[in-house]
Coordinates of C-alpha atoms in Angstrom, one line a residue:
M647 CA 104.6 150.9 107.2
T648 CA 103.9 152.0 103.6
A649 CA 101.9 150.0 101.1
K650 CA 105.0 149.5 99.0
V651 CA 106.9 148.1 101.9
V652 CA 104.0 145.7 102.8
T653 CA 103.8 144.5 99.2
K654 CA 107.6 143.9 99.1
L655 CA 107.4 141.9 102.4
R656 CA 104.5 139.8 101.0
A657 CA 106.5 139.2 97.8
D658 CA 109.5 138.1 99.8
A659 CA 107.3 135.8 101.8
R660 CA 105.9 134.2 98.7
D661 CA 109.4 133.8 97.2
N662 CA 110.6 132.2 100.4
R663 CA 107.7 129.8 100.5
G664 CA 108.2 128.8 96.9
R665 CA 111.9 128.3 97.4
I666 CA 111.4 126.2 100.5
L667 CA 108.9 124.0 98.6
A668 CA 111.2 123.6 95.6
V669 CA 114.2 122.7 97.8
A670 CA 112.0 120.3 99.8
R671 CA 110.6 118.5 96.7
A672 CA 114.1 118.0 95.3
A673 CA 115.6 116.9 98.6
F674 CA 112.8 114.4 99.5
A675 CA 112.7 113.0 96.0
A676 CA 116.5 112.5 95.8
E677 CA 117.3 111.5 99.4
G678 CA 114.0 110.3 101.0
L679 CA 112.1 111.8 103.9
D680 CA 114.8 111.9 106.5
V681 CA 116.3 115.2 105.3
P682 CA 116.0 117.5 108.4
I683 CA 114.2 120.8 108.3
R684 CA 117.4 122.6 109.2
E685 CA 119.0 121.2 106.0
I686 CA 116.0 122.3 104.0
A687 CA 116.3 125.8 105.4
R688 CA 120.0 125.9 104.7
R689 CA 119.6 124.9 101.0
A690 CA 116.7 127.3 100.6
E691 CA 118.9 130.1 102.2
V692 CA 116.3 130.9 104.9
G693 CA 116.3 130.5 108.6
V694 CA 114.7 127.5 110.3
A695 CA 112.1 129.8 111.8
T696 CA 111.1 130.9 108.3
V697 CA 110.4 127.4 107.3
Y698 CA 108.2 126.8 110.4
R699 CA 106.4 130.2 109.8
H700 CA 105.2 128.7 106.5
F701 CA 104.8 125.1 107.5
Q702 CA 104.1 124.4 111.2
T703 CA 105.3 120.8 111.0
K704 CA 107.5 118.7 108.8
E705 CA 104.3 116.8 108.0
A706 CA 102.7 119.9 106.6
L707 CA 105.8 120.5 104.4
L708 CA 105.7 117.0 103.1
T709 CA 102.0 117.2 102.3
E710 CA 102.3 120.3 100.3
A711 CA 105.6 119.2 98.7
F712 CA 104.0 116.0 97.4
A713 CA 100.5 117.4 96.5
E714 CA 101.2 117.3 92.8
Q715 CA 102.5 113.8 93.0
M716 CA 99.5 112.7 95.0
A717 CA 97.2 114.1 92.3
L718 CA 99.2 112.3 89.6
C719 CA 99.1 109.0 91.6
S720 CA 95.3 109.3 92.0
A721 CA 94.9 110.0 88.3
I722 CA 97.0 106.8 87.5
V723 CA 94.8 104.7 89.7
E724 CA 91.6 106.2 88.3
E725 CA 92.8 105.5 84.8
G726 CA 93.5 101.9 85.6
A727 CA 90.2 101.4 87.4
A728 CA 88.3 102.8 84.4
A729 CA 89.8 100.2 82.0
D730 CA 87.4 97.7 80.6
D731 CA 89.9 94.9 81.1
P732 CA 90.8 94.8 84.8
W733 CA 94.1 93.0 84.2
R734 CA 95.2 95.7 81.7
G735 CA 94.1 98.3 84.1
F736 CA 96.1 96.7 86.9
C737 CA 99.2 96.4 84.7
L738 CA 98.9 100.1 83.8
V739 CA 98.8 101.1 87.5
I740 CA 101.8 99.0 88.4
E741 CA 103.8 100.3 85.4
K742 CA 103.1 104.0 85.9
L743 CA 103.3 104.0 89.7
M744 CA 106.7 102.3 89.6
E745 CA 108.0 104.7 86.9
M746 CA 106.9 107.7 88.9
H747 CA 108.4 106.3 92.1
A748 CA 111.7 105.5 90.4
L749 CA 112.1 109.3 89.8
D750 CA 110.9 110.3 93.3
R751 CA 112.3 108.3 96.2
G752 CA 110.4 110.3 98.8
F753 CA 106.9 109.9 97.5
A754 CA 106.7 106.1 97.8
R755 CA 107.4 106.5 101.6
V756 CA 104.8 109.3 101.9
F757 CA 102.2 107.3 100.1
T758 CA 102.6 104.3 102.3
S759 CA 103.0 106.2 105.6
Q760 CA 100.5 107.7 107.9
L761 CA 100.0 111.4 107.8
P762 CA 97.1 111.9 110.4
Q763 CA 97.0 115.7 110.3
A764 CA 97.1 115.9 106.5
A765 CA 93.4 115.3 106.0
D766 CA 93.2 116.1 102.2
F767 CA 96.3 114.0 101.4
A768 CA 95.1 111.1 103.5
A769 CA 91.6 111.3 101.9
D770 CA 93.1 111.2 98.3
R771 CA 95.4 108.4 99.3
D772 CA 92.6 106.4 100.9
R773 CA 90.3 106.9 97.9
S774 CA 93.1 105.7 95.5
L775 CA 93.6 102.6 97.7
R776 CA 89.9 101.8 97.6
L777 CA 89.9 102.0 93.8
L778 CA 93.0 99.9 93.6
L779 CA 91.4 97.3 95.9
D780 CA 88.4 97.1 93.7
L781 CA 90.6 96.8 90.6
V782 CA 92.5 93.9 92.3
R783 CA 89.2 92.2 93.1
R784 CA 88.0 92.4 89.5
A785 CA 91.3 91.2 88.1
K786 CA 91.1 88.2 90.5
E787 CA 87.5 87.5 89.5
A788 CA 88.5 87.6 85.8
G789 CA 91.1 84.9 86.6
S790 CA 94.0 87.1 85.5
L791 CA 95.5 88.0 88.9
R792 CA 96.8 85.3 91.2
A793 CA 94.4 84.5 94.0
D794 CA 96.9 85.0 96.8
F795 CA 97.9 88.5 95.8
V796 CA 97.4 91.2 98.5
L797 CA 97.7 94.9 98.3
E798 CA 100.9 94.8 100.5
D799 CA 102.5 93.2 97.5
V800 CA 102.2 96.5 95.7
S801 CA 103.9 98.2 98.6
L802 CA 106.7 95.6 98.5
A803 CA 107.2 96.2 94.8
L804 CA 107.3 100.0 95.3
M805 CA 109.8 99.7 98.2
A806 CA 112.1 97.5 96.1
N807 CA 111.6 99.8 93.1
E808 CA 112.7 102.8 95.3
G809 CA 116.1 101.1 95.7
I810 CA 117.0 101.5 92.0
R811 CA 120.1 103.7 92.0
A812 CA 120.9 103.9 88.3
E813 CA 121.9 107.3 87.0
P814 CA 120.9 109.5 85.1
P815 CA 117.1 109.5 85.8
R816 CA 116.3 108.1 82.4
M817 CA 118.3 105.0 83.3
R818 CA 116.3 104.6 86.5
V819 CA 113.1 104.8 84.5
A820 CA 114.4 102.1 82.1
A821 CA 115.4 99.9 85.0
S822 CA 112.1 100.4 86.7
R823 CA 110.2 99.4 83.5
R824 CA 112.1 96.1 83.4
F825 CA 111.4 95.5 87.1
A826 CA 107.7 96.4 86.6
A827 CA 107.5 93.8 83.8
L828 CA 109.1 91.2 86.1
M829 CA 106.6 92.0 88.9
I830 CA 103.6 91.9 86.6
Q831 CA 104.6 88.4 85.4
S832 CA 104.9 87.3 89.0
F833 CA 101.5 88.7 89.8
Q834 CA 99.8 87.0 86.9
A835 CA 97.6 83.9 87.7
D836 CA 99.0 81.9 84.8
P837 CA 102.2 83.7 83.8
V838 CA 102.9 83.7 80.1
P839 CA 106.6 84.4 79.3
A840 CA 106.9 87.7 77.4
P841 CA 109.9 89.7 76.3
L842 CA 111.2 92.1 79.0
P843 CA 112.2 95.7 78.4
P844 CA 115.9 96.1 77.8
A845 CA 118.2 95.4 80.7
V846 CA 120.0 98.4 82.3
R847 CA 123.6 98.3 83.6
L848 CA 123.4 98.9 87.3
P849 CA 126.2 99.7 89.8
L850 CA 126.4 96.2 91.2
S851 CA 126.5 94.5 87.8
R852 CA 129.4 92.1 87.4
R853 CA 129.6 92.7 83.6

């Protein structure tokens, strides 16, 4: 096999891999994690075997597809943890995480699920959770966060936030911001009523 042919084959393989990842990101973000590999292959216009040649398991595909989002999530938590005021840092984390998850339905499930073979992903997620736990502790000690708050309450908020179905995406973000404001007020030790972001007309609205 000539060098030119080998180079072309490698270029084709890179193109296939990139297309598979792009399709997987879009599918998981829009439809969640239940999209089957066969459907990913069909949309990427490759065979199922090609997908498995690049990603031995669906877990491996999920991990790489959401690597960028995991890095962004970690950066958000780090930014919040670095805030001098733990309550403001906590609010920042809730607001930004919920906005990100409103645009990416799959990532919330990946972040809260177990991916035992994805060591790097799990390590980043666990480090982010440790930072968030420390931020929660400091916010409680400052008297800003209600004493009975638990980390699972963040998961509940993210799961509920994932259900926002407003279209287009900018409307989902707007709805998510209002929902985040409601959640933050409910998490506060002594809630002080504050104006909410504008309401968004949702599919089930009676108006």
